[in-house]
Tab-separated table of C-alpha atoms and ligand atoms in Angstrom:
chain	number	residue	atom	x	y	z
A	1	MET	CA	32.457	28.570	-27.176
A	2	SER	CA	32.326	32.726	-25.260
A	3	THR	CA	34.313	33.121	-22.288
A	4	ARG	CA	32.424	35.967	-21.216
A	5	PRO	CA	30.547	35.403	-17.843
A	6	GLN	CA	27.055	34.125	-17.711
A	7	ARG	CA	24.504	37.108	-17.052
A	8	LEU	CA	22.770	36.005	-14.191
A	9	VAL	CA	19.247	37.542	-13.006
A	10	ILE	CA	17.986	36.263	-9.935
A	11	LEU	CA	13.937	36.853	-8.607
A	12	GLY	CA	13.664	36.691	-4.708
A	13	SER	CA	17.123	36.683	-3.938
A	14	THR	CA	16.704	37.299	-0.666
A	15	GLY	CA	14.832	33.697	-0.197
A	16	SER	CA	16.515	29.934	0.687
A	17	VAL	CA	17.075	29.249	-3.071
A	18	GLY	CA	18.041	32.758	-3.901
A	19	THR	CA	20.703	33.042	-1.082
A	20	SER	CA	21.861	29.333	-1.855
A	21	THR	CA	22.189	30.262	-5.793
A	22	LEU	CA	24.732	33.013	-4.670
A	23	ASP	CA	26.334	30.962	-2.763
A	24	VAL	CA	27.221	28.825	-5.485
A	25	VAL	CA	27.856	31.833	-7.546
A	26	ALA	CA	30.197	33.016	-4.964
A	27	ARG	CA	31.963	29.756	-5.419
A	28	HIS	CA	33.204	30.333	-9.187
A	29	PRO	CA	34.839	33.954	-9.546
A	30	GLY	CA	34.543	35.181	-12.950
A	31	ARG	CA	31.937	32.439	-14.677
A	32	PHE	CA	28.838	34.145	-13.743
A	33	GLU	CA	27.738	37.800	-13.568
A	34	VAL	CA	25.184	39.212	-11.247
A	35	ALA	CA	22.890	41.115	-13.673
A	36	GLY	CA	19.672	42.350	-11.444
A	37	LEU	CA	18.293	41.171	-7.836
A	38	SER	CA	14.673	40.948	-6.334
A	39	SER	CA	13.676	41.414	-2.647
A	40	ASN	CA	9.806	41.262	-1.564
A	41	GLN	CA	10.812	42.164	2.169
A	42	ARG	CA	14.142	41.995	3.775
A	43	VAL	CA	16.016	44.855	2.437
A	44	ASP	CA	18.786	44.645	4.329
A	45	LEU	CA	19.953	41.295	2.961
A	46	LEU	CA	19.193	42.680	-0.590
A	47	LEU	CA	21.540	45.722	-0.075
A	48	GLU	CA	24.406	43.401	1.646
A	49	GLN	CA	24.322	41.024	-1.663
A	50	CYS	CA	24.340	44.692	-3.801
A	51	ARG	CA	27.340	45.359	-2.140
A	52	ARG	CA	29.119	41.514	-2.756
A	53	PHE	CA	27.663	41.041	-5.853
A	54	GLN	CA	27.390	44.764	-7.580
A	55	PRO	CA	23.962	43.709	-9.943
A	56	ARG	CA	23.041	46.418	-12.088
A	57	VAL	CA	19.433	46.499	-11.166
A	58	VAL	CA	17.456	45.654	-8.253
A	59	VAL	CA	13.627	45.592	-7.875
A	60	LEU	CA	11.515	45.958	-5.306
A	61	PRO	CA	8.258	45.887	-4.546
A	62	THR	CA	6.971	49.678	-3.267
A	63	GLU	CA	8.575	52.766	-3.317
A	64	GLU	CA	9.433	53.026	0.218
A	65	ARG	CA	11.212	50.258	0.179
A	66	ALA	CA	13.029	50.957	-3.095
A	67	ALA	CA	14.217	54.903	-1.559
A	68	ALA	CA	15.811	53.168	1.372
A	69	VAL	CA	17.566	50.695	-0.727
A	70	ARG	CA	18.288	53.816	-3.279
A	71	ALA	CA	19.851	56.180	-0.518
A	72	ALA	CA	21.784	52.896	0.575
A	73	VAL	CA	23.651	52.195	-2.892
A	74	ALA	CA	24.207	55.705	-3.276
A	75	GLU	CA	26.523	55.804	-0.421
A	76	LEU	CA	28.281	52.394	-0.889
A	77	GLY	CA	29.115	54.469	-4.362
A	78	LEU	CA	27.391	51.822	-6.629
A	79	ALA	CA	25.723	52.309	-9.981
A	80	THR	CA	22.740	49.883	-8.945
A	81	GLU	CA	19.472	51.204	-10.871
A	82	VAL	CA	16.761	50.516	-8.275
A	83	ARG	CA	13.121	50.004	-9.560
A	84	VAL	CA	9.635	49.220	-8.299
A	85	GLY	CA	7.012	47.059	-8.976
A	86	ALA	CA	6.105	43.935	-10.805
A	87	GLN	CA	6.313	45.203	-14.385
A	88	ALA	CA	10.032	45.859	-13.531
A	89	LEU	CA	10.635	42.457	-12.235
A	90	CYS	CA	9.484	41.531	-15.746
A	91	GLU	CA	11.670	43.788	-17.983
A	92	MET	CA	14.619	42.628	-15.960
A	93	ALA	CA	13.834	39.214	-16.463
A	94	ALA	CA	13.697	39.436	-20.285
A	95	ALA	CA	16.629	42.061	-20.617
A	96	GLU	CA	18.447	41.733	-23.975
A	97	ASP	CA	21.669	41.191	-22.367
A	98	VAL	CA	20.609	38.644	-19.523
A	99	ASP	CA	21.534	34.946	-20.064
A	100	SER	CA	19.966	33.161	-17.522
A	101	VAL	CA	17.027	33.823	-14.882
A	102	MET	CA	16.455	31.898	-11.336
A	103	ALA	CA	12.796	31.992	-10.749
A	104	ALA	CA	13.461	31.758	-6.767
A	105	ILE	CA	10.405	33.875	-5.644
A	106	VAL	CA	7.267	32.199	-3.761
A	107	GLY	CA	4.225	31.313	-4.939
A	108	ALA	CA	1.542	32.744	-8.447
A	109	ALA	CA	3.542	36.186	-7.988
A	110	GLY	CA	6.227	35.057	-9.867
A	111	LEU	CA	4.366	33.844	-13.067
A	112	PRO	CA	4.694	37.013	-14.670
A	113	PRO	CA	8.286	37.424	-14.744
A	114	CYS	CA	8.401	33.488	-15.927
A	115	LEU	CA	6.476	33.846	-18.739
A	116	ALA	CA	8.769	37.235	-19.375
A	117	ALA	CA	11.820	35.287	-19.134
A	118	ALA	CA	10.533	32.276	-21.135
A	119	ARG	CA	9.062	34.582	-24.234
A	120	ALA	CA	12.803	36.140	-23.939
A	121	GLY	CA	14.195	33.118	-24.671
A	122	LYS	CA	16.337	33.042	-21.494
A	123	ARG	CA	17.614	29.917	-19.797
A	124	LEU	CA	15.237	29.587	-17.305
A	125	LEU	CA	15.738	28.074	-13.616
A	126	LEU	CA	12.646	27.058	-12.550
A	127	ALA	CA	12.248	26.424	-8.417
A	128	ASN	CA	9.232	28.828	-8.529
A	129	LYS	CA	7.036	25.540	-9.013
A	130	GLU	CA	3.779	27.192	-8.152
A	131	ALA	CA	4.173	29.678	-11.559
A	132	LEU	CA	4.020	26.232	-13.339
A	133	VAL	CA	1.173	24.876	-11.532
A	134	VAL	CA	-0.545	27.929	-12.280
A	135	GLY	CA	0.768	28.612	-15.755
A	136	GLY	CA	0.586	25.093	-17.066
A	137	ALA	CA	0.017	24.857	-20.726
A	138	LEU	CA	0.282	28.618	-21.345
A	139	PHE	CA	3.755	28.551	-19.230
A	140	MET	CA	4.935	25.221	-21.821
A	141	ARG	CA	3.854	27.587	-25.147
A	142	ALA	CA	5.838	30.471	-24.006
A	143	VAL	CA	8.660	28.241	-23.559
A	144	ALA	CA	8.648	26.723	-26.770
A	145	GLU	CA	7.776	30.094	-28.868
A	146	GLY	CA	10.196	32.023	-27.145
A	147	GLY	CA	13.058	29.419	-27.508
A	148	ALA	CA	13.907	29.270	-23.551
A	149	THR	CA	15.738	26.454	-22.011
A	150	LEU	CA	13.951	25.361	-18.872
A	151	LEU	CA	15.941	23.927	-16.167
A	152	PRO	CA	14.006	22.395	-13.357
A	153	ILE	CA	15.487	23.414	-9.684
A	154	ASP	CA	13.243	21.276	-7.214
A	155	SER	CA	15.348	18.641	-6.360
A	156	GLU	CA	12.776	16.136	-7.186
A	157	HIS	CA	12.721	17.791	-10.786
A	158	SER	CA	16.322	18.007	-11.562
A	159	ALA	CA	16.733	14.607	-10.426
A	160	ILE	CA	14.119	13.310	-13.344
A	161	PHE	CA	16.107	15.592	-15.258
A	162	GLN	CA	19.052	14.108	-14.658
A	163	CYS	CA	18.294	10.652	-15.423
A	164	LEU	CA	17.137	11.766	-18.801
A	165	PRO	CA	18.841	12.325	-21.671
A	166	GLU	CA	19.687	15.566	-23.023
A	167	ASP	CA	17.989	15.007	-26.429
A	168	ARG	CA	13.857	15.423	-25.116
A	169	SER	CA	12.731	14.474	-27.952
A	170	ALA	CA	13.771	10.681	-26.239
A	171	TRP	CA	11.867	11.122	-23.551
A	172	ALA	CA	8.458	9.844	-24.260
A	173	ARG	CA	9.856	6.869	-25.708
A	174	ARG	CA	12.133	5.997	-22.753
A	175	ILE	CA	9.532	6.956	-19.780
A	176	ASP	CA	7.235	4.482	-18.511
A	177	HIS	CA	6.424	5.883	-15.029
A	178	ILE	CA	8.402	8.830	-12.624
A	179	VAL	CA	8.616	7.957	-8.865
A	180	LEU	CA	8.666	11.555	-6.886
A	181	THR	CA	10.370	10.576	-3.597
A	182	ALA	CA	8.660	12.601	-0.237
A	183	SER	CA	10.378	12.275	3.126
A	184	GLY	CA	6.937	12.521	4.339
A	185	GLY	CA	7.508	15.955	6.284
A	186	PRO	CA	7.551	16.741	10.143
A	187	PHE	CA	4.530	14.421	10.510
A	188	ARG	CA	4.858	11.416	8.915
A	189	THR	CA	4.285	9.597	11.687
A	190	ARG	CA	2.542	11.928	14.012
A	191	ASP	CA	-1.134	10.173	15.167
A	192	PRO	CA	-3.521	11.892	12.404
A	193	GLU	CA	-5.629	12.311	14.823
A	194	THR	CA	-3.671	14.932	16.792
A	195	LEU	CA	-2.769	16.896	13.159
A	196	HIS	CA	-5.280	19.527	14.013
A	197	THR	CA	-3.405	20.633	17.363
A	198	VAL	CA	-0.304	21.495	15.005
A	199	THR	CA	1.319	24.859	15.341
A	200	PRO	CA	3.157	26.864	12.416
A	201	ALA	CA	6.605	26.670	14.744
A	202	GLN	CA	5.994	22.975	14.458
A	203	ALA	CA	5.008	22.452	10.966
A	204	VAL	CA	8.118	24.593	9.478
A	205	ALA	CA	10.740	22.774	11.461
A	206	HIS	CA	11.666	20.050	8.389
A	207	PRO	CA	13.422	17.348	9.536
A	208	ASN	CA	15.777	17.296	6.149
A	209	TRP	CA	15.258	20.618	4.759
A	210	VAL	CA	16.191	24.201	5.435
A	211	MET	CA	13.839	26.359	3.418
A	212	GLY	CA	11.250	28.786	3.117
A	213	GLN	CA	8.153	29.314	5.111
A	214	LYS	CA	5.501	28.428	2.589
A	215	ILE	CA	7.141	25.335	1.461
A	216	SER	CA	7.669	24.013	4.537
A	217	VAL	CA	4.212	24.267	5.577
A	218	ASP	CA	3.324	22.268	2.158
A	219	SER	CA	5.930	19.597	2.912
A	220	ALA	CA	4.410	19.059	6.277
A	221	THR	CA	0.830	18.918	4.591
A	222	MET	CA	2.411	17.101	1.686
A	223	MET	CA	0.536	20.151	-0.468
A	224	ASN	CA	4.445	20.310	-1.762
A	225	LYS	CA	4.236	16.598	-3.305
A	226	ALA	CA	0.962	17.700	-4.851
A	227	LEU	CA	2.249	20.668	-6.500
A	228	GLU	CA	4.956	18.473	-7.631
A	229	VAL	CA	3.366	16.206	-9.197
A	230	ILE	CA	1.460	18.926	-11.718
A	231	GLU	CA	5.132	20.375	-11.765
A	232	ALA	CA	6.241	17.072	-13.196
A	233	ARG	CA	3.149	16.826	-15.530
A	234	TRP	CA	4.172	19.698	-17.613
A	235	LEU	CA	7.948	19.538	-17.445
A	236	PHE	CA	8.423	16.106	-18.445
A	237	ASP	CA	4.901	16.162	-20.369
A	238	LEU	CA	3.608	13.226	-18.581
A	239	ALA	CA	-0.179	11.496	-18.034
A	240	PRO	CA	-1.463	11.848	-14.194
A	241	GLU	CA	-1.110	7.899	-14.059
A	242	GLN	CA	2.633	7.778	-14.924
A	243	ILE	CA	3.832	9.946	-11.835
A	244	LYS	CA	3.959	8.201	-9.129
A	245	VAL	CA	4.648	8.973	-5.579
A	246	VAL	CA	6.794	7.102	-2.700
A	247	ILE	CA	7.879	8.493	1.018
A	248	HIS	CA	11.284	7.897	1.348
A	249	PRO	CA	12.255	9.567	4.550
A	250	GLN	CA	16.029	10.251	4.569
A	251	SER	CA	15.944	11.925	1.352
A	252	ILE	CA	18.710	10.656	-0.489
A	253	ILE	CA	17.211	9.733	-3.576
A	254	HIS	CA	15.680	12.517	-5.001
A	255	SER	CA	13.484	10.604	-7.632
A	256	MET	CA	13.277	8.152	-10.573
A	257	VAL	CA	13.023	6.981	-13.650
A	258	VAL	CA	11.255	4.215	-14.381
A	259	CYS	CA	12.178	2.968	-17.551
A	260	ARG	CA	10.233	1.014	-20.578
A	261	ASP	CA	12.412	-1.983	-20.026
A	262	GLY	CA	12.178	-2.011	-16.161
A	263	SER	CA	15.577	-0.264	-15.643
A	264	VAL	CA	15.410	1.912	-13.283
A	265	LEU	CA	17.529	5.481	-13.193
A	266	ALA	CA	17.969	7.123	-9.563
A	267	GLN	CA	19.600	10.513	-8.488
A	268	LEU	CA	21.150	10.566	-5.056
A	269	GLY	CA	23.098	13.196	-3.154
A	270	THR	CA	22.613	14.449	0.539
A	271	PRO	CA	19.991	16.982	1.119
A	272	ASP	CA	21.120	20.096	-0.109
A	273	MET	CA	19.558	22.349	-2.856
A	274	LYS	CA	22.707	23.579	-3.922
A	275	VAL	CA	23.684	20.957	-6.409
A	276	PRO	CA	20.104	21.054	-8.447
A	277	ILE	CA	21.218	25.077	-8.253
A	278	ALA	CA	24.719	23.980	-9.391
A	279	TYR	CA	23.559	21.673	-12.106
A	280	GLY	CA	20.604	24.647	-13.472
A	281	LEU	CA	23.566	26.763	-13.603
A	282	SER	CA	25.887	24.900	-15.565
A	283	PHE	CA	24.270	22.147	-17.810
A	284	PRO	CA	25.221	20.562	-19.447
A	285	GLU	CA	28.274	21.015	-17.296
A	286	ARG	CA	28.813	19.994	-13.745
A	287	ILE	CA	30.495	22.720	-11.647
A	288	GLU	CA	31.180	22.410	-7.920
A	289	SER	CA	27.927	22.841	-5.674
A	290	GLY	CA	29.220	23.202	-1.770
A	291	ALA	CA	27.184	20.568	-0.839
A	292	PRO	CA	28.111	17.930	1.793
A	293	ARG	CA	29.073	14.381	-0.095
A	294	LEU	CA	27.293	11.367	0.339
A	295	ASP	CA	29.631	8.814	2.957
A	296	PHE	CA	28.093	5.651	1.807
A	297	MET	CA	30.001	3.701	4.722
A	298	SER	CA	27.818	5.844	7.386
A	299	MET	CA	24.960	5.980	5.516
A	300	ARG	CA	21.864	5.075	7.538
A	301	GLU	CA	18.928	2.541	5.840
A	302	LEU	CA	17.003	3.750	2.846
A	303	SER	CA	13.300	2.980	3.484
A	304	PHE	CA	10.269	3.306	1.050
A	305	GLU	CA	6.453	3.428	2.119
A	306	PRO	CA	3.235	4.301	0.270
A	307	PRO	CA	1.693	7.435	1.501
A	308	ASP	CA	-1.142	7.431	3.612
A	309	ALA	CA	-4.195	9.216	2.252
A	310	ARG	CA	-5.524	9.810	5.878
A	311	ARG	CA	-2.518	11.358	7.120
A	312	PHE	CA	-1.819	13.434	3.834
A	313	PRO	CA	-5.215	13.842	2.403
A	314	GLY	CA	-3.575	16.714	-0.165
A	315	LEU	CA	-2.125	14.405	-2.441
A	316	GLN	CA	-5.154	13.486	-4.341
A	317	LEU	CA	-5.920	16.587	-4.691
A	318	ALA	CA	-3.334	16.483	-7.766
A	319	THR	CA	-4.362	14.114	-9.609
A	320	ALA	CA	-8.170	15.732	-9.020
A	321	ALA	CA	-6.659	19.043	-10.351
A	322	LEU	CA	-5.454	17.419	-13.482
A	323	ARG	CA	-8.463	15.937	-14.361
A	324	GLY	CA	-10.536	18.587	-13.765
A	325	PRO	CA	-11.491	21.624	-15.900
A	326	LEU	CA	-8.830	23.694	-17.387
A	327	GLY	CA	-7.153	26.050	-14.694
A	328	SER	CA	-8.671	23.664	-11.545
A	329	THR	CA	-4.660	23.498	-10.911
A	330	ALA	CA	-4.403	27.492	-11.026
A	331	VAL	CA	-7.380	27.258	-8.101
A	332	LEU	CA	-5.791	24.750	-6.058
A	333	ASN	CA	-2.390	26.667	-5.914
A	334	ALA	CA	-4.335	29.809	-4.956
A	335	ALA	CA	-6.723	28.314	-2.394
A	336	ASN	CA	-3.330	26.801	-0.828
A	337	GLU	CA	-1.824	30.046	-0.955
A	338	VAL	CA	-4.121	31.686	1.367
A	339	ALA	CA	-4.792	28.877	3.694
A	340	VAL	CA	-1.187	28.728	4.143
A	341	ALA	CA	-1.182	32.284	5.144
A	342	ALA	CA	-3.737	31.910	7.006
A	343	PHE	CA	-2.483	29.390	9.095
A	344	LEU	CA	1.233	30.803	9.047
A	345	ALA	CA	-1.210	33.836	10.722
A	346	GLY	CA	-2.637	31.905	13.009
A	347	THR	CA	-6.021	32.213	11.988
A	348	ILE	CA	-6.456	28.810	10.806
A	349	GLY	CA	-5.952	25.408	12.071
A	350	PHE	CA	-3.314	22.845	10.029
A	351	THR	CA	-6.307	20.466	9.145
A	352	ALA	CA	-8.044	23.153	7.714
A	353	ILE	CA	-5.857	23.995	4.903
A	354	HIS	CA	-6.971	20.786	3.260
A	355	SER	CA	-10.571	22.147	3.644
A	356	VAL	CA	-9.952	25.657	2.061
A	357	ASN	CA	-7.760	23.240	-0.636
A	358	ALA	CA	-10.812	20.331	-1.143
A	359	ASN	CA	-13.536	22.970	-1.135
A	360	THR	CA	-12.267	25.659	-3.258
A	361	LEU	CA	-11.267	22.985	-5.461
A	362	GLU	CA	-14.626	21.527	-5.547
A	363	GLY	CA	-16.994	24.603	-5.529
A	364	LEU	CA	-15.427	27.276	-7.863
A	365	GLU	CA	-15.805	26.952	-11.050
A	366	PRO	CA	-12.526	27.938	-13.567
A	367	ARG	CA	-14.243	28.979	-16.989
A	368	LEU	CA	-11.040	29.397	-18.593
A	369	GLY	CA	-10.980	28.878	-22.449
A	370	ALA	CA	-8.528	27.042	-24.560
A	371	ASP	CA	-7.090	29.863	-25.795
A	372	HIS	CA	-6.570	31.632	-22.419
A	373	ARG	CA	-4.108	34.361	-21.499
A	374	LEU	CA	-2.054	35.686	-18.681
A	375	ASP	CA	-4.637	38.285	-17.619
A	376	ASP	CA	-7.483	35.327	-17.763
A	377	LEU	CA	-5.232	33.591	-15.393
A	378	LEU	CA	-4.567	36.432	-13.224
A	379	GLU	CA	-7.901	37.214	-13.115
A	380	LEU	CA	-8.638	33.305	-12.195
A	381	ASP	CA	-6.363	33.586	-9.389
A	382	ARG	CA	-8.113	36.392	-8.138
A	383	ARG	CA	-11.801	34.889	-7.996
A	384	ALA	CA	-9.818	31.625	-6.423
A	385	ARG	CA	-8.448	33.612	-3.710
A	386	ALA	CA	-11.618	35.482	-2.826
A	387	PHE	CA	-13.527	32.107	-2.501
A	388	ALA	CA	-10.834	30.597	-0.321
A	389	GLN	CA	-11.402	33.808	1.928
A	390	GLN	CA	-14.980	33.547	1.948
A	391	LEU	CA	-14.704	29.786	2.935
A	392	MET	CA	-12.022	30.913	5.588
A	393	LYS	CA	-14.125	33.303	7.272
A	394	GLU	CA	-16.801	30.982	7.410
A	395	LEU	CA	-14.732	28.038	9.295
A	396	ARG	CA	-14.366	30.687	12.355
B	401	LIG	P1	11.239	31.915	0.556
B	401	LIG	O1	10.047	32.480	1.366
B	401	LIG	O2	12.537	31.641	0.907
B	401	LIG	O3	11.683	33.217	-0.679
B	401	LIG	C1	11.161	33.831	-1.209
B	401	LIG	C2	11.657	35.040	-1.943
B	401	LIG	O4	10.692	35.471	-2.993
B	401	LIG	C3	11.972	35.939	-1.536
B	401	LIG	O5	13.292	36.424	-1.743
B	401	LIG	C4	11.068	37.131	-1.275
B	401	LIG	O6	11.329	38.610	-1.134
B	401	LIG	C5	10.597	36.791	-2.626
B	401	LIG	N1	8.847	37.076	-2.441
B	401	LIG	C6	7.732	36.741	-1.822
B	401	LIG	N2	7.113	36.893	-2.178
B	401	LIG	C7	7.113	37.726	-3.355
B	401	LIG	C8	6.281	38.646	-4.229
B	401	LIG	N3	5.112	38.538	-3.627
B	401	LIG	N4	6.811	39.485	-5.569
B	401	LIG	C9	7.790	38.969	-5.400
B	401	LIG	N5	9.066	38.804	-4.741
B	401	LIG	C10	8.250	38.158	-3.874
B	401	LIG	O7	10.832	30.676	-0.173
B	401	LIG	P2	11.737	29.822	-0.853
B	401	LIG	O8	12.095	28.828	0.272
B	401	LIG	O9	13.463	30.254	-1.490
B	401	LIG	O10	11.232	28.768	-1.741
B	401	LIG	C11	11.528	29.662	-3.244
B	401	LIG	C12	10.186	29.151	-4.069
B	401	LIG	O11	11.133	27.762	-4.562
B	401	LIG	C13	8.943	28.561	-4.441
B	401	LIG	O12	8.291	28.528	-5.223
B	401	LIG	C14	9.432	27.065	-3.419
B	401	LIG	O13	7.823	26.282	-3.571
B	401	LIG	C15	10.476	26.462	-4.395
B	401	LIG	N6	11.443	25.557	-3.806
B	401	LIG	C16	12.290	25.790	-3.178
B	401	LIG	C17	12.836	25.128	-2.285
B	401	LIG	C18	13.941	25.411	-0.950
B	401	LIG	O14	14.607	24.573	-0.665
B	401	LIG	N7	13.627	26.555	-0.305
B	401	LIG	C19	12.957	23.832	-2.844
B	401	LIG	C20	12.548	23.254	-3.733
B	401	LIG	C21	11.552	24.439	-4.442
B	402	LIG	MG1	10.690	19.438	-3.983
């Protein structure tokens, strides 16, 4: 086995998952080489990361931000190449000398570089669940054809993955169904009648996890779990009825596999993304993650509840989208992305997120052929966003 460092690209390195990834990397000098980084907005943090990890390439979305980084990088005397735009992201993710790609961009914007990494046969660490929700079969085909190794980073999917044998061909015979756990978010016990008054600040205050804004709102509506059901369908090749959700407010059991013989395998840990990130980075080995350890002696009780459909209507949309016409999951994702952005901007209320999602899924026909390509998915994503924007105009 080669002892050279694993060459790693982090897409979305300035976000919550991106910074946690660099935190794990920094604990293992010599094991990883940071080959590339990218950020959408946080130029100062990206520069700090350049100084510390000296990547060969960084990618920014606009020439203006790139120019600022280029000047600062030159001043620091670094050889980092600063590139611009979506195509540069794809090229960085597929570059020949790159071993692994951490996909930590939020939203469908992460799909093109994920596909590029998959087609180039990389070890692909997938946090960016929206990319798989939108990409579906096309994404999984790219992984198979490119010979990529797809490693789930979402904590629930990492848990399932850790409970399964390394030999994927044994999965179908082993799994009866899986149980995704959900914390229930900040409004688990709040009177559903008052949910329309929720503010963005209340919605992003998650009781157990510190995360980016979009996934925090998704956790409050439980659309995050809906997206995770769709993500699990593709990662583990399951039928919708094989994916169950249970509320587990303590977020200690990260998910479970119920085997054909009735045996239940679970993965436990403190709620810290550094654990699934470290596993993705080191698989099939295990390395220090830096996460606090579970203390059984002082652990609170572990409790379980069924999800309340009145409080969390979004969960049913996952099943509806999985059973709907091809492309329905991409439509649902697009509606949710624009609805969450509008809620965070203060233009729609919290419960309107669900109306926008349900009505877009119901009202827009995806018209996607079985032989669709990336461009067809991106076009569908644009149409669904426009449809949802129009619905929101009518709501106001
Ligand atoms: P975040 O908002 O903290 O970070 C997102 C990153 O993506 C940032 O670096 C940002 O600059 C970049 N980005 C945003 N929009 C972009 C665009 N249009 N083009 C290119 N880059 C863009 O998000 P996060 O919480 O780190 O989540 C990242 C992904 O991981 C999401 O898909 C989320 O669902 C998933 N995830 C996150 C957690 C968590 O604990 N944060 C857990 C499980 C899964
Ligand atoms: Mg998750």
